[in-house]
């Protein structure tokens, strides 16, 4: 039993319900319920274990069965959660658990059973928040069955007739669910509009609608420093291998000495001058014909002069 549990933190209604147990059992159950409540967000699997421990002493108490159901749902143990919600409904006769029971059926791969519970839930009174969750679950079950158009229609129809007293967070979840389904089925422009609506309604910032908008706009603010470090290490390793290959060259593989003294080796300037002289000595292709014509003219002139000298 948790020793550091503050039993005074339990609500008065819970403490009143625990009076039906013996003092020892009430203390045991209370301690595990407090621990389960503290851990449900941080470590839901451990929270479920505490709730199940409380169930060993208080299985007939609805608050204990509800603790087991909620921690199992948070830990994504949907089979246990569904069993406990069914027991809780039998104990209390409350139909408010139908939406979450339908969601468990859907998570277990039984969309037809989920829709059956949805139809049953529509016949009872429930809060606006529960009604929104029911619509989201119904649309998801339709999508699971391949009825995407029907799923979108269900969400859009409810969005078109949202009452003014619906909580903002519930309205935001509904708009987000519609946007997410549009995006999953290649309708990014319409999805962006509804993500914007969801972001405006989500004052508590419980949804990632803003991140979805950035992704749709092509904005990627993430930078993987780990990958960059790995690439840098690989590059550094390659440089080290290259350098070591030159420095660690065995003596037998070193370049032989040429036997030419340093002063006889042409430097960069000498090489440049030699290149210039070579370029100057090479005839330019376009000037070949003019050079040949000039040599021919000189030969004709010399022949003429020889003829004149003979005549004389």
GROMACS .gro file of C-alpha atoms in nm:
model
  312
    1UNK     CA    1   0.000   0.000   0.000
    2UNK     CA    2   0.135   0.348  -0.086
    3UNK     CA    3   0.263   0.504   0.237
    4UNK     CA    4   0.281   0.865   0.123
    5UNK     CA    5  -0.078   0.892  -0.007
    6UNK     CA    6  -0.266   1.192   0.129
    7UNK     CA    7  -0.611   1.046   0.194
    8UNK     CA    8  -0.754   1.388   0.277
    9UNK     CA    9  -0.733   1.476  -0.093
   10UNK     CA   10  -1.019   1.240  -0.174
   11UNK     CA   11  -1.349   1.417  -0.242
   12UNK     CA   12  -1.608   1.405   0.035
   13UNK     CA   13  -1.844   1.198  -0.179
   14UNK     CA   14  -1.571   0.934  -0.228
   15UNK     CA   15  -1.492   0.921   0.143
   16UNK     CA   16  -1.862   0.878   0.216
   17UNK     CA   17  -1.884   0.584  -0.024
   18UNK     CA   18  -1.580   0.422   0.134
   19UNK     CA   19  -1.754   0.412   0.477
   20UNK     CA   20  -1.934   0.099   0.365
   21UNK     CA   21  -1.599  -0.082   0.398
   22UNK     CA   22  -1.412  -0.172   0.711
   23UNK     CA   23  -1.168   0.090   0.839
   24UNK     CA   24  -0.869  -0.116   0.728
   25UNK     CA   25  -1.013  -0.186   0.382
   26UNK     CA   26  -1.120   0.177   0.339
   27UNK     CA   27  -0.766   0.296   0.416
   28UNK     CA   28  -0.619   0.042   0.173
   29UNK     CA   29  -0.858   0.134  -0.109
   30UNK     CA   30  -0.817   0.508  -0.047
   31UNK     CA   31  -0.438   0.493  -0.068
   32UNK     CA   32  -0.443   0.308  -0.398
   33UNK     CA   33  -0.706   0.539  -0.545
   34UNK     CA   34  -0.496   0.845  -0.458
   35UNK     CA   35  -0.188   0.684  -0.616
   36UNK     CA   36  -0.387   0.593  -0.929
   37UNK     CA   37  -0.511   0.950  -0.962
   38UNK     CA   38  -0.159   1.089  -0.927
   39UNK     CA   39  -0.010   0.855  -1.187
   40UNK     CA   40  -0.280   0.837  -1.455
   41UNK     CA   41  -0.118   1.107  -1.672
   42UNK     CA   42   0.246   1.028  -1.597
   43UNK     CA   43   0.238   0.647  -1.589
   44UNK     CA   44  -0.109   0.509  -1.677
   45UNK     CA   45   0.007   0.146  -1.667
   46UNK     CA   46   0.122   0.184  -1.305
   47UNK     CA   47  -0.195   0.378  -1.225
   48UNK     CA   48  -0.396   0.081  -1.357
   49UNK     CA   49  -0.211  -0.153  -1.121
   50UNK     CA   50  -0.301   0.069  -0.825
   51UNK     CA   51  -0.666   0.080  -0.932
   52UNK     CA   52  -0.675  -0.298  -0.970
   53UNK     CA   53  -0.525  -0.330  -0.620
   54UNK     CA   54  -0.806  -0.111  -0.487
   55UNK     CA   55  -1.056  -0.334  -0.667
   56UNK     CA   56  -0.941  -0.636  -0.461
   57UNK     CA   57  -1.091  -0.475  -0.150
   58UNK     CA   58  -1.367  -0.264  -0.301
   59UNK     CA   59  -1.496  -0.437  -0.616
   60UNK     CA   60  -1.860  -0.363  -0.535
   61UNK     CA   61  -1.801   0.013  -0.516
   62UNK     CA   62  -1.880   0.205  -0.840
   63UNK     CA   63  -1.603   0.459  -0.775
   64UNK     CA   64  -1.346   0.178  -0.765
   65UNK     CA   65  -1.473   0.021  -1.087
   66UNK     CA   66  -1.467   0.363  -1.251
   67UNK     CA   67  -1.105   0.413  -1.142
   68UNK     CA   68  -1.010   0.081  -1.299
   69UNK     CA   69  -1.199   0.165  -1.620
   70UNK     CA   70  -1.044   0.510  -1.658
   71UNK     CA   71  -0.687   0.401  -1.587
   72UNK     CA   72  -0.724   0.103  -1.824
   73UNK     CA   73  -0.854   0.336  -2.095
   74UNK     CA   74  -0.560   0.574  -2.037
   75UNK     CA   75  -0.320   0.279  -2.055
   76UNK     CA   76  -0.488   0.171  -2.382
   77UNK     CA   77  -0.592  -0.161  -2.231
   78UNK     CA   78  -0.929  -0.134  -2.401
   79UNK     CA   79  -1.049  -0.488  -2.323
   80UNK     CA   80  -1.016  -0.427  -1.946
   81UNK     CA   81  -1.165  -0.081  -1.982
   82UNK     CA   82  -1.469  -0.212  -2.169
   83UNK     CA   83  -1.528  -0.483  -1.908
   84UNK     CA   84  -1.514  -0.230  -1.627
   85UNK     CA   85  -1.740   0.022  -1.803
   86UNK     CA   86  -1.997  -0.252  -1.861
   87UNK     CA   87  -1.985  -0.346  -1.493
   88UNK     CA   88  -2.009   0.019  -1.397
   89UNK     CA   89  -2.316   0.066  -1.614
   90UNK     CA   90  -2.482  -0.235  -1.452
   91UNK     CA   91  -2.404  -0.100  -1.106
   92UNK     CA   92  -2.525   0.254  -1.172
   93UNK     CA   93  -2.767   0.223  -1.464
   94UNK     CA   94  -2.596   0.532  -1.612
   95UNK     CA   95  -2.590   0.551  -1.995
   96UNK     CA   96  -2.327   0.828  -1.994
   97UNK     CA   97  -2.063   0.558  -2.039
   98UNK     CA   98  -2.198   0.450  -2.378
   99UNK     CA   99  -1.974   0.681  -2.586
  100UNK     CA  100  -1.652   0.560  -2.424
  101UNK     CA  101  -1.775   0.200  -2.443
  102UNK     CA  102  -1.833   0.251  -2.817
  103UNK     CA  103  -1.482   0.393  -2.849
  104UNK     CA  104  -1.338   0.084  -2.678
  105UNK     CA  105  -1.527  -0.139  -2.922
  106UNK     CA  106  -1.383   0.058  -3.211
  107UNK     CA  107  -1.029   0.038  -3.065
  108UNK     CA  108  -1.071  -0.339  -3.039
  109UNK     CA  109  -1.149  -0.357  -3.412
  110UNK     CA  110  -1.525  -0.396  -3.382
  111UNK     CA  111  -1.676  -0.092  -3.558
  112UNK     CA  112  -2.015  -0.262  -3.601
  113UNK     CA  113  -2.046  -0.303  -3.222
  114UNK     CA  114  -1.936   0.056  -3.181
  115UNK     CA  115  -2.218   0.174  -3.410
  116UNK     CA  116  -2.468  -0.039  -3.218
  117UNK     CA  117  -2.373   0.139  -2.895
  118UNK     CA  118  -2.387   0.474  -3.074
  119UNK     CA  119  -2.745   0.408  -3.184
  120UNK     CA  120  -2.833   0.311  -2.828
  121UNK     CA  121  -2.672   0.623  -2.688
  122UNK     CA  122  -2.869   0.851  -2.921
  123UNK     CA  123  -3.189   0.748  -2.740
  124UNK     CA  124  -3.077   0.879  -2.400
  125UNK     CA  125  -3.010   1.222  -2.259
  126UNK     CA  126  -2.647   1.325  -2.235
  127UNK     CA  127  -2.435   1.639  -2.209
  128UNK     CA  128  -2.317   1.835  -2.512
  129UNK     CA  129  -1.962   1.719  -2.448
  130UNK     CA  130  -2.069   1.353  -2.448
  131UNK     CA  131  -2.277   1.411  -2.760
  132UNK     CA  132  -1.973   1.551  -2.942
  133UNK     CA  133  -1.762   1.250  -2.841
  134UNK     CA  134  -2.038   1.022  -2.966
  135UNK     CA  135  -2.044   1.193  -3.308
  136UNK     CA  136  -1.664   1.168  -3.340
  137UNK     CA  137  -1.675   0.798  -3.253
  138UNK     CA  138  -1.958   0.735  -3.500
  139UNK     CA  139  -1.767   0.907  -3.782
  140UNK     CA  140  -1.454   0.709  -3.697
  141UNK     CA  141  -1.643   0.380  -3.702
  142UNK     CA  142  -1.787   0.468  -4.044
  143UNK     CA  143  -1.436   0.540  -4.167
  144UNK     CA  144  -1.316   0.205  -4.029
  145UNK     CA  145  -1.585   0.035  -4.235
  146UNK     CA  146  -1.472   0.218  -4.550
  147UNK     CA  147  -1.772   0.455  -4.542
  148UNK     CA  148  -1.562   0.771  -4.561
  149UNK     CA  149  -1.826   0.992  -4.722
  150UNK     CA  150  -2.077   0.896  -4.452
  151UNK     CA  151  -1.822   0.969  -4.181
  152UNK     CA  152  -1.753   1.314  -4.324
  153UNK     CA  153  -2.126   1.378  -4.361
  154UNK     CA  154  -2.190   1.291  -3.994
  155UNK     CA  155  -1.924   1.536  -3.875
  156UNK     CA  156  -2.022   1.816  -4.113
  157UNK     CA  157  -2.391   1.783  -4.029
  158UNK     CA  158  -2.320   1.820  -3.658
  159UNK     CA  159  -2.085   2.112  -3.718
  160UNK     CA  160  -2.356   2.286  -3.921
  161UNK     CA  161  -2.599   2.270  -3.628
  162UNK     CA  162  -2.371   2.325  -3.330
  163UNK     CA  163  -2.563   2.486  -3.046
  164UNK     CA  164  -2.437   2.799  -2.878
  165UNK     CA  165  -2.400   2.633  -2.538
  166UNK     CA  166  -2.145   2.377  -2.660
  167UNK     CA  167  -1.813   2.411  -2.472
  168UNK     CA  168  -1.531   2.555  -2.680
  169UNK     CA  169  -1.305   2.258  -2.616
  170UNK     CA  170  -1.574   2.016  -2.740
  171UNK     CA  171  -1.634   2.231  -3.048
  172UNK     CA  172  -1.258   2.241  -3.111
  173UNK     CA  173  -1.235   1.860  -3.090
  174UNK     CA  174  -1.518   1.825  -3.339
  175UNK     CA  175  -1.358   2.066  -3.589
  176UNK     CA  176  -1.021   1.893  -3.544
  177UNK     CA  177  -1.173   1.548  -3.607
  178UNK     CA  178  -1.334   1.676  -3.927
  179UNK     CA  179  -1.009   1.838  -4.044
  180UNK     CA  180  -0.808   1.524  -3.967
  181UNK     CA  181  -1.045   1.305  -4.167
  182UNK     CA  182  -1.035   1.547  -4.461
  183UNK     CA  183  -0.656   1.539  -4.452
  184UNK     CA  184  -0.644   1.160  -4.437
  185UNK     CA  185  -0.845   1.148  -4.759
  186UNK     CA  186  -0.646   1.398  -4.967
  187UNK     CA  187  -0.843   1.718  -4.909
  188UNK     CA  188  -0.568   1.941  -4.765
  189UNK     CA  189  -0.718   2.281  -4.849
  190UNK     CA  190  -1.048   2.209  -4.675
  191UNK     CA  191  -0.861   2.041  -4.392
  192UNK     CA  192  -0.653   2.354  -4.333
  193UNK     CA  193  -0.964   2.570  -4.295
  194UNK     CA  194  -1.101   2.344  -4.023
  195UNK     CA  195  -0.765   2.316  -3.850
  196UNK     CA  196  -0.768   2.696  -3.828
  197UNK     CA  197  -1.117   2.682  -3.676
  198UNK     CA  198  -1.005   2.420  -3.426
  199UNK     CA  199  -0.698   2.625  -3.332
  200UNK     CA  200  -0.909   2.936  -3.270
  201UNK     CA  201  -1.148   2.742  -3.045
  202UNK     CA  202  -0.874   2.554  -2.860
  203UNK     CA  203  -0.793   2.817  -2.599
  204UNK     CA  204  -0.651   2.554  -2.363
  205UNK     CA  205  -0.406   2.441  -2.634
  206UNK     CA  206  -0.488   2.073  -2.591
  207UNK     CA  207  -0.476   2.000  -2.965
  208UNK     CA  208  -0.193   2.026  -3.218
  209UNK     CA  209  -0.399   2.213  -3.477
  210UNK     CA  210  -0.132   2.484  -3.508
  211UNK     CA  211   0.133   2.223  -3.591
  212UNK     CA  212  -0.093   2.071  -3.855
  213UNK     CA  213  -0.139   2.413  -4.016
  214UNK     CA  214   0.238   2.465  -4.031
  215UNK     CA  215   0.288   2.124  -4.190
  216UNK     CA  216   0.023   2.200  -4.452
  217UNK     CA  217   0.192   2.534  -4.522
  218UNK     CA  218   0.525   2.361  -4.572
  219UNK     CA  219   0.682   2.504  -4.257
  220UNK     CA  220   0.923   2.262  -4.089
  221UNK     CA  221   1.067   2.408  -3.772
  222UNK     CA  222   1.238   2.089  -3.658
  223UNK     CA  223   1.610   2.042  -3.701
  224UNK     CA  224   1.774   1.710  -3.634
  225UNK     CA  225   2.098   1.801  -3.461
  226UNK     CA  226   2.174   1.435  -3.398
  227UNK     CA  227   2.185   1.356  -3.770
  228UNK     CA  228   2.408   1.656  -3.832
  229UNK     CA  229   2.648   1.540  -3.561
  230UNK     CA  230   2.659   1.192  -3.714
  231UNK     CA  231   2.732   1.336  -4.059
  232UNK     CA  232   3.004   1.556  -3.911
  233UNK     CA  233   3.163   1.259  -3.738
  234UNK     CA  234   3.157   1.056  -4.061
  235UNK     CA  235   3.317   1.344  -4.253
  236UNK     CA  236   3.580   1.391  -3.984
  237UNK     CA  237   3.652   1.019  -3.987
  238UNK     CA  238   3.697   1.024  -4.365
  239UNK     CA  239   3.939   1.317  -4.339
  240UNK     CA  240   4.139   1.135  -4.074
  241UNK     CA  241   4.160   0.826  -4.293
  242UNK     CA  242   4.281   1.036  -4.587
  243UNK     CA  243   4.544   1.216  -4.382
  244UNK     CA  244   4.665   0.899  -4.217
  245UNK     CA  245   4.701   0.738  -4.558
  246UNK     CA  246   4.957   0.999  -4.660
  247UNK     CA  247   5.141   1.034  -4.333
  248UNK     CA  248   5.164   0.660  -4.262
  249UNK     CA  249   5.294   0.567  -4.608
  250UNK     CA  250   5.553   0.289  -4.569
  251UNK     CA  251   5.913   0.370  -4.652
  252UNK     CA  252   5.912   0.116  -4.935
  253UNK     CA  253   5.623   0.300  -5.101
  254UNK     CA  254   5.765   0.650  -5.070
  255UNK     CA  255   5.826   0.840  -5.392
  256UNK     CA  256   6.186   0.788  -5.521
  257UNK     CA  257   6.422   1.080  -5.535
  258UNK     CA  258   6.462   1.218  -5.889
  259UNK     CA  259   6.827   1.307  -5.847
  260UNK     CA  260   6.764   1.652  -5.985
  261UNK     CA  261   6.888   1.941  -5.781
  262UNK     CA  262   6.635   2.194  -5.656
  263UNK     CA  263   6.776   2.469  -5.877
  264UNK     CA  264   6.716   2.261  -6.193
  265UNK     CA  265   6.352   2.197  -6.112
  266UNK     CA  266   6.131   2.452  -6.288
  267UNK     CA  267   5.920   2.659  -6.052
  268UNK     CA  268   5.569   2.781  -6.108
  269UNK     CA  269   5.684   3.102  -6.283
  270UNK     CA  270   5.910   2.906  -6.524
  271UNK     CA  271   5.626   2.677  -6.608
  272UNK     CA  272   5.404   2.974  -6.680
  273UNK     CA  273   5.664   3.132  -6.913
  274UNK     CA  274   5.715   2.802  -7.091
  275UNK     CA  275   5.344   2.767  -7.143
  276UNK     CA  276   5.326   3.121  -7.286
  277UNK     CA  277   5.612   3.049  -7.528
  278UNK     CA  278   5.448   2.726  -7.635
  279UNK     CA  279   5.123   2.904  -7.704
  280UNK     CA  280   5.305   3.174  -7.904
  281UNK     CA  281   5.489   2.913  -8.111
  282UNK     CA  282   5.170   2.725  -8.201
  283UNK     CA  283   5.010   2.861  -8.520
  284UNK     CA  284   4.652   2.972  -8.485
  285UNK     CA  285   4.419   2.775  -8.706
  286UNK     CA  286   4.262   3.081  -8.864
  287UNK     CA  287   4.601   3.230  -8.956
  288UNK     CA  288   4.736   2.923  -9.144
  289UNK     CA  289   4.597   3.030  -9.478
  290UNK     CA  290   4.729   3.389  -9.452
  291UNK     CA  291   5.076   3.255  -9.364
  292UNK     CA  292   5.081   3.028  -9.667
  293UNK     CA  293   4.976   3.317  -9.895
  294UNK     CA  294   5.260   3.536  -9.760
  295UNK     CA  295   5.523   3.266  -9.828
  296UNK     CA  296   5.393   3.221 -10.184
  297UNK     CA  297   5.417   3.595 -10.255
  298UNK     CA  298   5.777   3.603 -10.137
  299UNK     CA  299   5.867   3.311 -10.364
  300UNK     CA  300   5.710   3.480 -10.669
  301UNK     CA  301   5.899   3.802 -10.598
  302UNK     CA  302   6.231   3.616 -10.575
  303UNK     CA  303   6.161   3.440 -10.907
  304UNK     CA  304   6.087   3.771 -11.078
  305UNK     CA  305   6.410   3.928 -10.951
  306UNK     CA  306   6.609   3.627 -11.084
  307UNK     CA  307   6.452   3.664 -11.431
  308UNK     CA  308   6.538   4.034 -11.442
  309UNK     CA  309   6.896   3.961 -11.350
  310UNK     CA  310   6.923   3.704 -11.629
  311UNK     CA  311   6.787   3.950 -11.889
  312UNK     CA  312   7.040   4.205 -11.789
   0.00000   0.00000   0.00000
